PDB file of C-alpha atoms and ligand atoms in Angstrom:
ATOM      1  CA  UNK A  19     -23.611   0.436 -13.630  1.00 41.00           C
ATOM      2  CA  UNK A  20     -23.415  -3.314 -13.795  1.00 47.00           C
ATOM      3  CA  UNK A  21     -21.416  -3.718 -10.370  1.00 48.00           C
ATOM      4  CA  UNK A  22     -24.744  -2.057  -8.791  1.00 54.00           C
ATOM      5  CA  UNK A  23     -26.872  -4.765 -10.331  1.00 63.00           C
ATOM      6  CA  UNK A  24     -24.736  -7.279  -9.119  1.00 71.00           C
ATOM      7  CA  UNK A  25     -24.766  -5.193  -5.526  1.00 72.00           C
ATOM      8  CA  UNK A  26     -28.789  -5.691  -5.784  1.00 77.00           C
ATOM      9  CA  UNK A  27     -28.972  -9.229  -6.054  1.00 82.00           C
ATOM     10  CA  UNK A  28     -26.217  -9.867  -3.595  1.00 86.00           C
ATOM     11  CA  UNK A  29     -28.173  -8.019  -1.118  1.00 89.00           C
ATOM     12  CA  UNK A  30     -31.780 -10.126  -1.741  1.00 86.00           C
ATOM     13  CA  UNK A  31     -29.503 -13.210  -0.861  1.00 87.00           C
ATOM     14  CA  UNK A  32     -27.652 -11.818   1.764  1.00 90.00           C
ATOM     15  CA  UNK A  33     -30.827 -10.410   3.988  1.00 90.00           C
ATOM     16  CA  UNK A  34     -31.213 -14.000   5.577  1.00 90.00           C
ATOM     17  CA  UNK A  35     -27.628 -15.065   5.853  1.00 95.00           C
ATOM     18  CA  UNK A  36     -27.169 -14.746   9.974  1.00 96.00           C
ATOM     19  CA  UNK A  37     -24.040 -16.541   9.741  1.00 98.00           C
ATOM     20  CA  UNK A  38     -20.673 -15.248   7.086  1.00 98.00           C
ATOM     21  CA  UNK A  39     -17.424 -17.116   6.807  1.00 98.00           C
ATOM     22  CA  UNK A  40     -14.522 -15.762   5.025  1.00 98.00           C
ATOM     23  CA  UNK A  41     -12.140 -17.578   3.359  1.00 98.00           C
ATOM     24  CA  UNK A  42      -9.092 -15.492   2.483  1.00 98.00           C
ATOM     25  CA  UNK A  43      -5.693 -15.906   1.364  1.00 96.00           C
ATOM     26  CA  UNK A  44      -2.404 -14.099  -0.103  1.00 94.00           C
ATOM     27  CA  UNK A  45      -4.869 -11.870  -2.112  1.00 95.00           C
ATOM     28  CA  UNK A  46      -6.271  -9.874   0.554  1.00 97.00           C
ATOM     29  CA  UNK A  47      -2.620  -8.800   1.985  1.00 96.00           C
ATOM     30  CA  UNK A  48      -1.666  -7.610  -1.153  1.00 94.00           C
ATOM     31  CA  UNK A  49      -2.855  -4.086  -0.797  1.00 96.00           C
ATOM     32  CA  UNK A  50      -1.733  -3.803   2.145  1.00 97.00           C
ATOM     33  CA  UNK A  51       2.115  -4.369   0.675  1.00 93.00           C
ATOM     34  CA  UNK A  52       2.653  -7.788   1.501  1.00 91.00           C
ATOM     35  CA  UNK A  53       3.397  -9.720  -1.831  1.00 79.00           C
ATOM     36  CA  UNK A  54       2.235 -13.053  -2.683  1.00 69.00           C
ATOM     37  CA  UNK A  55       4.906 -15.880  -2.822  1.00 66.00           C
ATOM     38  CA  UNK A  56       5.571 -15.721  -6.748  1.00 56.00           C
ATOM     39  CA  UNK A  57       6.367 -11.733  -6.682  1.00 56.00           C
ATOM     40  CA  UNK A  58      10.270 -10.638  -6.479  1.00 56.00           C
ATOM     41  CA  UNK A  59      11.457 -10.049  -3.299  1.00 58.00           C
ATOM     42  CA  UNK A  60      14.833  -8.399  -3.920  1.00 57.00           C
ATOM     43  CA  UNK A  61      17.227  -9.657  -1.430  1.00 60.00           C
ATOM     44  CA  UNK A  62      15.527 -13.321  -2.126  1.00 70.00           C
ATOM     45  CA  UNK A  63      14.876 -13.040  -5.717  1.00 74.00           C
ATOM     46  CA  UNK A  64      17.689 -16.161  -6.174  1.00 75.00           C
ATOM     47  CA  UNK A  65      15.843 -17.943  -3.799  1.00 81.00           C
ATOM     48  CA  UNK A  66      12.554 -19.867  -4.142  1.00 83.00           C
ATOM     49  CA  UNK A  67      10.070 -19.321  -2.021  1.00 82.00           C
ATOM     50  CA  UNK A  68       8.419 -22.562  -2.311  1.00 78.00           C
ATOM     51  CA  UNK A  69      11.895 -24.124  -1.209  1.00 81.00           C
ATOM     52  CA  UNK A  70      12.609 -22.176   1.564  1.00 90.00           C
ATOM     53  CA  UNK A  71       9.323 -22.444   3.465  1.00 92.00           C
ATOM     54  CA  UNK A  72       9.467 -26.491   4.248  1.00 94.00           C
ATOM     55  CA  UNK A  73      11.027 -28.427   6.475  1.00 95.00           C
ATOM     56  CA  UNK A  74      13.566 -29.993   4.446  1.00 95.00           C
ATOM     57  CA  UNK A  75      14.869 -26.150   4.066  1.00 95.00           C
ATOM     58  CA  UNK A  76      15.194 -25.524   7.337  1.00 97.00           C
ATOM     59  CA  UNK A  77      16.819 -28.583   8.293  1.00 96.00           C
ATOM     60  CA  UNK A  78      19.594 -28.017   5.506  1.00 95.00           C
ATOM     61  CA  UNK A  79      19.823 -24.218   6.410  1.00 95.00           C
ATOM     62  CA  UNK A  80      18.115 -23.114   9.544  1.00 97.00           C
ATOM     63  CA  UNK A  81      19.989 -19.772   9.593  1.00 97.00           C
ATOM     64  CA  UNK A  82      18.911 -18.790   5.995  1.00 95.00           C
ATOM     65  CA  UNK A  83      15.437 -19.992   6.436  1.00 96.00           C
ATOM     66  CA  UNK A  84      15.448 -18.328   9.748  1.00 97.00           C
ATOM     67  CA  UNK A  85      17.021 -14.677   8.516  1.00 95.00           C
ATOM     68  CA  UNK A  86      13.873 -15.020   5.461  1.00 93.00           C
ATOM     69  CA  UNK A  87      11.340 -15.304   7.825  1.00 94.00           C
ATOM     70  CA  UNK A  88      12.789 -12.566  10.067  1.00 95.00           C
ATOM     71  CA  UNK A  89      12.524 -10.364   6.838  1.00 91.00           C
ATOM     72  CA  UNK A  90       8.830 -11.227   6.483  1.00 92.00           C
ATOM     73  CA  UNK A  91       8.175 -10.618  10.000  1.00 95.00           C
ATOM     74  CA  UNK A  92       9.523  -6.847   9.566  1.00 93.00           C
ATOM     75  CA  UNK A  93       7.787  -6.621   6.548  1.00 92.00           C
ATOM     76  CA  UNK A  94       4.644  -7.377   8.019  1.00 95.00           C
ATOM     77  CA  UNK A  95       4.823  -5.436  11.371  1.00 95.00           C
ATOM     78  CA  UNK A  96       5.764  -2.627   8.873  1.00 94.00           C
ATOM     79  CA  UNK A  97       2.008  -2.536   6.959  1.00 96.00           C
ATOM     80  CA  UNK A  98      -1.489  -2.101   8.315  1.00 98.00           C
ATOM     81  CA  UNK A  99      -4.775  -4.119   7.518  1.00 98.00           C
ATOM     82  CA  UNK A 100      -6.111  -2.427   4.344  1.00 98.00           C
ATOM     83  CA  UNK A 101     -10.118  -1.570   3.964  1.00 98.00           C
ATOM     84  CA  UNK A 102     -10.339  -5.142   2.923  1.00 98.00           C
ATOM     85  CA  UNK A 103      -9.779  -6.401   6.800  1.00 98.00           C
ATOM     86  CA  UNK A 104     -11.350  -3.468   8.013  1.00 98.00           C
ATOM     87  CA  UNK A 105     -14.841  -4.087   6.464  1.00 98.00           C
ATOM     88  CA  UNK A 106     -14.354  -7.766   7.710  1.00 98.00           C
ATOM     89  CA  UNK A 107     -14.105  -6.423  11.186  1.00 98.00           C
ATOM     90  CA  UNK A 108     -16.871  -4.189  11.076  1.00 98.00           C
ATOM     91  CA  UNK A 109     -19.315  -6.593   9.998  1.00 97.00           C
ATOM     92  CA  UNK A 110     -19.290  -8.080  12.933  1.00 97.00           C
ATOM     93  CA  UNK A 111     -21.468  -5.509  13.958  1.00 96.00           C
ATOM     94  CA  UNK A 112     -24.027  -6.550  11.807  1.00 95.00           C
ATOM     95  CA  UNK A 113     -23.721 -10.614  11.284  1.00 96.00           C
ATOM     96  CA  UNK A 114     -22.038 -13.581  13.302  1.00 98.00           C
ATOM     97  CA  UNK A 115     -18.788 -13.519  11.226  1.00 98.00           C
ATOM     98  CA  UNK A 116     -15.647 -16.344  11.140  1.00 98.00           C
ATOM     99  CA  UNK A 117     -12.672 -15.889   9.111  1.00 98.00           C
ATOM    100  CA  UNK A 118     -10.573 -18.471   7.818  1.00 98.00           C
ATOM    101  CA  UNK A 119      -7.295 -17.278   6.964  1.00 98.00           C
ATOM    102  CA  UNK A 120      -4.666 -19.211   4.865  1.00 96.00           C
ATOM    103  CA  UNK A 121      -2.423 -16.099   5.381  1.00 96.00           C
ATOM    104  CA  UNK A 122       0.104 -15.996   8.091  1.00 97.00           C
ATOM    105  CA  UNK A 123       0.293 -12.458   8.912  1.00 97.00           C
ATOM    106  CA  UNK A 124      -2.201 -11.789  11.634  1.00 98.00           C
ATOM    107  CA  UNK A 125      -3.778  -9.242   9.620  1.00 98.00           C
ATOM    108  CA  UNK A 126      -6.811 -10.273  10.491  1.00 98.00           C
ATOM    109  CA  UNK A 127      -6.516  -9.599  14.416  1.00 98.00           C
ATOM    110  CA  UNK A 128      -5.308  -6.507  13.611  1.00 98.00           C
ATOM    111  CA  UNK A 129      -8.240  -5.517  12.079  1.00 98.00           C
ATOM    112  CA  UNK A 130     -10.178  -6.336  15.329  1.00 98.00           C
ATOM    113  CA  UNK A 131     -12.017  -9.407  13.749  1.00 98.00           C
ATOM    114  CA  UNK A 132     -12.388 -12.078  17.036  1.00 98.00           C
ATOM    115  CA  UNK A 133     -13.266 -15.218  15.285  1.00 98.00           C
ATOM    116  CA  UNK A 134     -10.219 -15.985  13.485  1.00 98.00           C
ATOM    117  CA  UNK A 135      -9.006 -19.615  12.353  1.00 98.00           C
ATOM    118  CA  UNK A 136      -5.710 -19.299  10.704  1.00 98.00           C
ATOM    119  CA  UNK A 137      -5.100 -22.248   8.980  1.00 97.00           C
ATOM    120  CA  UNK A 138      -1.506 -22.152   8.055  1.00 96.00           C
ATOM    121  CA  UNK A 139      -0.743 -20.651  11.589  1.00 98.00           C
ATOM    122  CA  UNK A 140       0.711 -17.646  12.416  1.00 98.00           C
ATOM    123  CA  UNK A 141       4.096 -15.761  11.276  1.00 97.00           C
ATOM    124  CA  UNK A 142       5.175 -14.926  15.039  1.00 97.00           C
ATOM    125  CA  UNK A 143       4.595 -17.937  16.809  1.00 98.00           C
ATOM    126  CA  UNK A 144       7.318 -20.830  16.923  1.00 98.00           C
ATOM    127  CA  UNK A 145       7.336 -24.420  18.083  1.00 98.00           C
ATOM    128  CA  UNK A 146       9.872 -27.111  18.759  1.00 98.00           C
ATOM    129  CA  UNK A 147      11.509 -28.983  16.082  1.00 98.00           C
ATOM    130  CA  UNK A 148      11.650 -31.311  18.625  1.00 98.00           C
ATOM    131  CA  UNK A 149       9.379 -31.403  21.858  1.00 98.00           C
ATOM    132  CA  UNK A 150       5.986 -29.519  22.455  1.00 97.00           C
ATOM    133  CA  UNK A 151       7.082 -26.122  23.743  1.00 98.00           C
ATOM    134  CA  UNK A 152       5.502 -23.267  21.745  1.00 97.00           C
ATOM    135  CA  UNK A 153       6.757 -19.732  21.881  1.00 96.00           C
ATOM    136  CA  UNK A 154       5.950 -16.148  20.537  1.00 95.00           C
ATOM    137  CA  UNK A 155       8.139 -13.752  18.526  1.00 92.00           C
ATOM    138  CA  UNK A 156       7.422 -10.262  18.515  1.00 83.00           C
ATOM    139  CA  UNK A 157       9.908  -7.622  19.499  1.00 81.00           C
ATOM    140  CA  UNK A 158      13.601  -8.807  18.516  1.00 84.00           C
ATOM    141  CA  UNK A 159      14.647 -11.198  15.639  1.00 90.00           C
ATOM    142  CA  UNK A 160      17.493 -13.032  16.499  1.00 93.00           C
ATOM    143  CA  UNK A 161      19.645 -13.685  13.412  1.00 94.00           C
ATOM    144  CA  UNK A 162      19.528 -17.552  13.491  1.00 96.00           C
ATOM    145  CA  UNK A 163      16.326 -19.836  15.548  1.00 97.00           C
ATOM    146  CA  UNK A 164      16.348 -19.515  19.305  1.00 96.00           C
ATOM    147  CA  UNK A 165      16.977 -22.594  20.963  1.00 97.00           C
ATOM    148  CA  UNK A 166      14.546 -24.290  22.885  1.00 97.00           C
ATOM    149  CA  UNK A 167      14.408 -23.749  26.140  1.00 96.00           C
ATOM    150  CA  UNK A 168      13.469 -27.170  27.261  1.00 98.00           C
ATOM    151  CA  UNK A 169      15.416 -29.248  25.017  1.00 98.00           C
ATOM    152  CA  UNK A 170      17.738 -26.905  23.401  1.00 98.00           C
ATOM    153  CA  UNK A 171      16.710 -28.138  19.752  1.00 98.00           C
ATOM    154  CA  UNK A 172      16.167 -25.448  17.248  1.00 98.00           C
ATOM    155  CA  UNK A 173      12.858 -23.262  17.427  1.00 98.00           C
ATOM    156  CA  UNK A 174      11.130 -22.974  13.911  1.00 98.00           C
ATOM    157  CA  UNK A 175       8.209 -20.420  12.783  1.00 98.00           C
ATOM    158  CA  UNK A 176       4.859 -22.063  13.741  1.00 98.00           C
ATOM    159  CA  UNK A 177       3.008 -22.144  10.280  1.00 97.00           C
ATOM    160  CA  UNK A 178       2.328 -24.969   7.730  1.00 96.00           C
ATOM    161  CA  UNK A 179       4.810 -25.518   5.105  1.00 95.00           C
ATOM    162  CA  UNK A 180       5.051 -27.279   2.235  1.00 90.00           C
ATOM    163  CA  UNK A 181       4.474 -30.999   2.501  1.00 91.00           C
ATOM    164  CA  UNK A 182       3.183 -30.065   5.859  1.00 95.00           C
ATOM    165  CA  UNK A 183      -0.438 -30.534   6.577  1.00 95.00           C
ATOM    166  CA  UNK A 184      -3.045 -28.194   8.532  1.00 97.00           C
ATOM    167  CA  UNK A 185      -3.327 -29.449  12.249  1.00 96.00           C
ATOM    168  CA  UNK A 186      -6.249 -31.869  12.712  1.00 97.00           C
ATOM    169  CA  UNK A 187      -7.895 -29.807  15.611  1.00 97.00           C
ATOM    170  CA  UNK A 188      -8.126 -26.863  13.313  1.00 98.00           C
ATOM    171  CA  UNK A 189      -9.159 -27.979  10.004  1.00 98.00           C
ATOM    172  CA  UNK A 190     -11.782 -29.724  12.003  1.00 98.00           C
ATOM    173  CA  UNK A 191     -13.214 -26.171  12.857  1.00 98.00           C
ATOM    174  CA  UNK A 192     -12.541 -24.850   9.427  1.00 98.00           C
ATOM    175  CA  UNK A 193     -15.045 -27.814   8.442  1.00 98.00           C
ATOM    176  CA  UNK A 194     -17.579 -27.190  11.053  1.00 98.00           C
ATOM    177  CA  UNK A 195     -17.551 -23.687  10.500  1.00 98.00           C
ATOM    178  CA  UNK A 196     -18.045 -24.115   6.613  1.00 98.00           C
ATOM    179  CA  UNK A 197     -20.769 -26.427   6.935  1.00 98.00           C
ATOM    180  CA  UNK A 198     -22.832 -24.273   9.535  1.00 98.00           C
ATOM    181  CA  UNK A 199     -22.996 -20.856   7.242  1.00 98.00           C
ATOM    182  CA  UNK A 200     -25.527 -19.021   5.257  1.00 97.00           C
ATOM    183  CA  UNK A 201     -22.785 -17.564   2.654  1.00 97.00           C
ATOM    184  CA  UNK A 202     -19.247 -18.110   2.097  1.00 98.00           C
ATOM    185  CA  UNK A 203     -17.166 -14.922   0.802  1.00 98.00           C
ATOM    186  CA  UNK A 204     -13.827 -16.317  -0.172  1.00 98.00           C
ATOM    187  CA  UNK A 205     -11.602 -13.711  -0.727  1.00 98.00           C
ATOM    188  CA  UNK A 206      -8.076 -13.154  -2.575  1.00 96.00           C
ATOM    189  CA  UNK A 207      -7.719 -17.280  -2.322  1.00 95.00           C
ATOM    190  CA  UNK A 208      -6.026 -19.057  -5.504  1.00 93.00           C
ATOM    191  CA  UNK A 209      -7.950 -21.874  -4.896  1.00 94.00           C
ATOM    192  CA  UNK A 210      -5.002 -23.593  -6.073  1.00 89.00           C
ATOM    193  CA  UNK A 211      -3.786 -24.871  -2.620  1.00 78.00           C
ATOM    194  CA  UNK A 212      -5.140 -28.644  -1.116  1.00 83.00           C
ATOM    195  CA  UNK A 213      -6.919 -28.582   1.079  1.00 91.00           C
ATOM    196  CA  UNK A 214      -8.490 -25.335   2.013  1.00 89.00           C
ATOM    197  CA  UNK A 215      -9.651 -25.167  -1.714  1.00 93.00           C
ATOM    198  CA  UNK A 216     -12.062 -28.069  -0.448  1.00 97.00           C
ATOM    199  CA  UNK A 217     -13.685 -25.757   2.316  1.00 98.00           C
ATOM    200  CA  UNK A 218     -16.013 -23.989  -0.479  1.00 98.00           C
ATOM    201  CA  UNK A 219     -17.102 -27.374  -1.643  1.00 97.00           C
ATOM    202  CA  UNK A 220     -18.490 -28.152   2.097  1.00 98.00           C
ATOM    203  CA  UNK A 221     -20.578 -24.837   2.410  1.00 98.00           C
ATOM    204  CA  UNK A 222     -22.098 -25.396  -0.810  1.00 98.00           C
ATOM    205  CA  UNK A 223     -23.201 -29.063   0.022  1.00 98.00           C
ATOM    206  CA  UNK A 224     -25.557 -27.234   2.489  1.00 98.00           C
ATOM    207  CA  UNK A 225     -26.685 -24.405   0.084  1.00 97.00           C
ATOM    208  CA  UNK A 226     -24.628 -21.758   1.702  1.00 97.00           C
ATOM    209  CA  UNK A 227     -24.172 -18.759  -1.101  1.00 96.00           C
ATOM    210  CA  UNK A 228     -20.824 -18.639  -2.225  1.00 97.00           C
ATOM    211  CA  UNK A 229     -19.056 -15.541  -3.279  1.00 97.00           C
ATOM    212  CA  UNK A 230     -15.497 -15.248  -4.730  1.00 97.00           C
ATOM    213  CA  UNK A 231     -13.658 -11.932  -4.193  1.00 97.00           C
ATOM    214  CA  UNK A 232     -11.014 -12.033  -6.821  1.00 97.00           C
ATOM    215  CA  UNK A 233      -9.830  -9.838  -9.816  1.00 96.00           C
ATOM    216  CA  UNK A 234      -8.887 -13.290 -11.598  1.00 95.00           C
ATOM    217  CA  UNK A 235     -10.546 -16.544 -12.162  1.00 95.00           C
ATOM    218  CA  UNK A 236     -10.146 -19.484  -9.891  1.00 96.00           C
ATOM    219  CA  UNK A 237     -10.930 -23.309 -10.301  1.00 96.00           C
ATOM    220  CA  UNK A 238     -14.108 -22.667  -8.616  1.00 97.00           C
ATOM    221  CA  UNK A 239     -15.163 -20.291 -10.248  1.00 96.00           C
ATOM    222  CA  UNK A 240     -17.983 -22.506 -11.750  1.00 96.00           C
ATOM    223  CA  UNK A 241     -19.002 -23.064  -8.110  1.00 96.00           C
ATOM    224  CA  UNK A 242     -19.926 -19.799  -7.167  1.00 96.00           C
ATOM    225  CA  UNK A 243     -22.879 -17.982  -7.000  1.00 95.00           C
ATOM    226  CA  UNK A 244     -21.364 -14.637  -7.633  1.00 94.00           C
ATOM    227  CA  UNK A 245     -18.012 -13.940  -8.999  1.00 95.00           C
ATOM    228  CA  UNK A 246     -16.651 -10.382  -7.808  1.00 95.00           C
ATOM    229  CA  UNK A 247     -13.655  -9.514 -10.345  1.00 96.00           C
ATOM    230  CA  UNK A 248     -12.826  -6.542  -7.868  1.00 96.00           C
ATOM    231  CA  UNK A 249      -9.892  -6.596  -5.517  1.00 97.00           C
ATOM    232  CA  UNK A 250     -10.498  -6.638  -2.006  1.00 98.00           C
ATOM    233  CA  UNK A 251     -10.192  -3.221  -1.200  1.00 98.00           C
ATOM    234  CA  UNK A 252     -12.744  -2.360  -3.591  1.00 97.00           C
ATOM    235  CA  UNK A 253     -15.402  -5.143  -2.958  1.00 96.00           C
ATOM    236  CA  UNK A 254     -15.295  -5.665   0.852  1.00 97.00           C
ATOM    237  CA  UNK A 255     -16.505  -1.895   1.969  1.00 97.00           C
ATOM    238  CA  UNK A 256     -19.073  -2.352  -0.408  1.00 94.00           C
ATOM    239  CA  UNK A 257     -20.606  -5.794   0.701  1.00 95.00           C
ATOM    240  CA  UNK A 258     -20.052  -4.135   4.159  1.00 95.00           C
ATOM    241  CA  UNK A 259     -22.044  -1.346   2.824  1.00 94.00           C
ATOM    242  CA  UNK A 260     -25.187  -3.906   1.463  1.00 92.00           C
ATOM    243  CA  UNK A 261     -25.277  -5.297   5.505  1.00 92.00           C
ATOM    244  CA  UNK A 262     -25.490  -1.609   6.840  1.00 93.00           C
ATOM    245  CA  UNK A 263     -28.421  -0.880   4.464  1.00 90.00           C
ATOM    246  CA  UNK A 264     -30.251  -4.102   5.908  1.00 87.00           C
ATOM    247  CA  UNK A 265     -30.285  -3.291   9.335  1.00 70.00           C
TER     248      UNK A 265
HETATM  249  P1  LIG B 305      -2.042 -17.159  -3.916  1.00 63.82           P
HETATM  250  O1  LIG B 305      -0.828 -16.294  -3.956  1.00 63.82           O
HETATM  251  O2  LIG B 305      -1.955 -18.533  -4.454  1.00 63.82           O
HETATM  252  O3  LIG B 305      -3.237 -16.431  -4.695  1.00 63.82           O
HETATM  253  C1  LIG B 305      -3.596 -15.097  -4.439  1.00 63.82           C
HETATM  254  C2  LIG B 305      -4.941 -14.851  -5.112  1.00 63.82           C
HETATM  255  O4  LIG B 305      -5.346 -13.537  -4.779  1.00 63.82           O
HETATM  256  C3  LIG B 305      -4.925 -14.942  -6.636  1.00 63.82           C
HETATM  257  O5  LIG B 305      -6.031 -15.711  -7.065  1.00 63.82           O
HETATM  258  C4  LIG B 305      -5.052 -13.488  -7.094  1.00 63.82           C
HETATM  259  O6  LIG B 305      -5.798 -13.371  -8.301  1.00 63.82           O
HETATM  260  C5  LIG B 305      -5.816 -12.882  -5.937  1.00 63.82           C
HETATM  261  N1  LIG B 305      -5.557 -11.454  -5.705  1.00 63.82           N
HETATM  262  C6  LIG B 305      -4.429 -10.749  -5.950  1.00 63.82           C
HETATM  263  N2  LIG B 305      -4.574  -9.482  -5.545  1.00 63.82           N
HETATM  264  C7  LIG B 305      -5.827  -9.382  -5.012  1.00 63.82           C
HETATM  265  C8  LIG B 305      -6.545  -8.323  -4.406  1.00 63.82           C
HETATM  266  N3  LIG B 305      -6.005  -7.115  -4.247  1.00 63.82           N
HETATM  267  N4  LIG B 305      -7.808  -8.564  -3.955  1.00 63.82           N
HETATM  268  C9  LIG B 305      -8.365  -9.795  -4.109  1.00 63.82           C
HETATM  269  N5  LIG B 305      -7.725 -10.844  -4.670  1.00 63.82           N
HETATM  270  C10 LIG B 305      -6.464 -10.632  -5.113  1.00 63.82           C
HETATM  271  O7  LIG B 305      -2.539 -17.138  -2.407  1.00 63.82           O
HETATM  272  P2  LIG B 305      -3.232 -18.230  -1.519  1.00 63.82           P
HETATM  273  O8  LIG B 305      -4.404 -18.826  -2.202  1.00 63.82           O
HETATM  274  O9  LIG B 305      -3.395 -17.616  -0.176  1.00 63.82           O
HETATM  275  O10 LIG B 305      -2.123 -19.388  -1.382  1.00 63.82           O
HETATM  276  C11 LIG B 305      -0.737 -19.113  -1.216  1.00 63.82           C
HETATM  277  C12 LIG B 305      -0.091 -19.637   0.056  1.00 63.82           C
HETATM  278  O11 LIG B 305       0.987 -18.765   0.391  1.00 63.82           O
HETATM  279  C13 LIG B 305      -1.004 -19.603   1.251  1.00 63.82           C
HETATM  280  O12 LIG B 305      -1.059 -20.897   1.707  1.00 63.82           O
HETATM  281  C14 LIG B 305      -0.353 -18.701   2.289  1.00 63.82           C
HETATM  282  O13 LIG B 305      -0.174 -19.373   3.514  1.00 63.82           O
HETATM  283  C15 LIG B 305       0.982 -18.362   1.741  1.00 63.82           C
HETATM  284  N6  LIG B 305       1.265 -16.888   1.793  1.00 63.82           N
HETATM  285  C16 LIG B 305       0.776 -16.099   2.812  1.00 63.82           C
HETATM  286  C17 LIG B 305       1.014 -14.714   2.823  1.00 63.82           C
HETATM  287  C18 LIG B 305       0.467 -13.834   3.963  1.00 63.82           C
HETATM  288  O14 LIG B 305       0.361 -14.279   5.102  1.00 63.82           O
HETATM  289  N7  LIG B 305       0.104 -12.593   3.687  1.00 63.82           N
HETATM  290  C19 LIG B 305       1.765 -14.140   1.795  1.00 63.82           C
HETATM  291  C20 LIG B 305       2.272 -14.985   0.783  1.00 63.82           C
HETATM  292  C21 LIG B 305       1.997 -16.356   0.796  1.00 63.82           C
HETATM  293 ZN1  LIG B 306      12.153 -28.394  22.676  1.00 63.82          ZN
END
């Protein structure tokens, strides 16, 4: 009973709000199967996460750090966006709607949202460790990094790790984009991580609404204007739902 009262106020705020952003991170993957980084991972349970995804990993042991990403990458080809993505998607339909992803997964795009800003990059893209080439991975995982074909260095996965930070060009848009809504929806995000835990902070210094979608607590928490202790699957259709019933 007390979700639906929640439901009607959400929907008095959000009758105005032209433009949404999304901020989402591990959280929303989860139901589709794709663990966060503190869940055991079988193989990799002797391994820690936080270690192998930097650079000081891969430059120690390119061929393990390599052969763990590989294993995400099958993972992830192996699941489909959940409801979560899907209601995302659809409200494009209905509102002018950017997502800004911390997750790596592509998720997102496979949901058939357009407006996508993934901040920590993407899962099947690599770079240079050395020079500017850029590449795409997709079909066949090699068991150690390509080479370069330019140079001939090693190729690495294309996505931030830690110590790394977000490329300037794109946390520039993740700013713009924050301070130009009408509501924020932040979604499956620990809030824990520097510095897309600032982006909420920027929406709400021009009165956008902010909603957290999250069966747990966050530091922001405080911030919010509504707190959603639902998991994605559960809340998204339904704020999808509160759009369809406006137009
Ligand atoms: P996090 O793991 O720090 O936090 C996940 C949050 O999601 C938590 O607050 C948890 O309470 C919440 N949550 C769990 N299940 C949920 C559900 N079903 N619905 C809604 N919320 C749910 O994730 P983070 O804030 O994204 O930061 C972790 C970092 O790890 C990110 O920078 C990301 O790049 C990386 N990562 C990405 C992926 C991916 O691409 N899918 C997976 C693991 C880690
Ligand atoms: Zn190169």
């Amino acid at each position: 009973m007390r979700e639906y009262t929640v439901i009607d106020t959400l929907k008095d705020t959000l009758k105005r709000a032209e433009k949404i952003v999304f901020l989402t991170g591990a959280g929303i993957s989860q139901e589709s199967g794709i663990g966060t980084f503190r869940g055991n991972d079988g193989l990799w349970e002797k391994y820690d996460p936080m270690k192998l995804a930097s650079a000081q990993a891969f430059r120690d042991d390119p061929r393990l750090v390599w052969r763990w990403y590989n294993d995400r990458r099958r993972k992830i080809m192996a699941v489909k966006p959940n409801p979560g993505h899907m209601a995302i998607a659809s409200l494009q339909s209905h509102r002018q709607v950017w997502v800004l992803t911390q997750n790596i997964d592509g998720l997102h795009h496979g949901a058939g949202s357009r407006e996508v800003i993934e901040l920590h990059g993407n899962i099947f893209a690599t770079k240079c460790t050395t020079c500017d080439f850029k590449g795409k991975i997709r079909d066949e995982f090699p068991d150690r990094p390509p080479s370069c074909k330019i140079c001939g260095s090693n190729l690495r996965p294309d996505v931030v790790w830690f110590g790394e930070g977000i490329k300037r060009e794109v946390w520039n848009q993740a700013i713009i984009h924050s301070m130009s809504c009408d509501a924020m929806i932040i979604v499956g995000a620990s809030l824990a991580v520097s510095p897309a835990n600032t982006l909420p902070l920027y929406a709400k210094n021009i009165k956008a609404t902010l909603i957290e979608v999250n069966p747990e607590n966050t530091p922001l928490s405080n911030e919010m204007d509504f707190s959603i202790r639902k998991t994605a699957v559960d809340a998204l259709p339904k704020i999808l739902s509160i759009f369809e019933s406006l137009n």
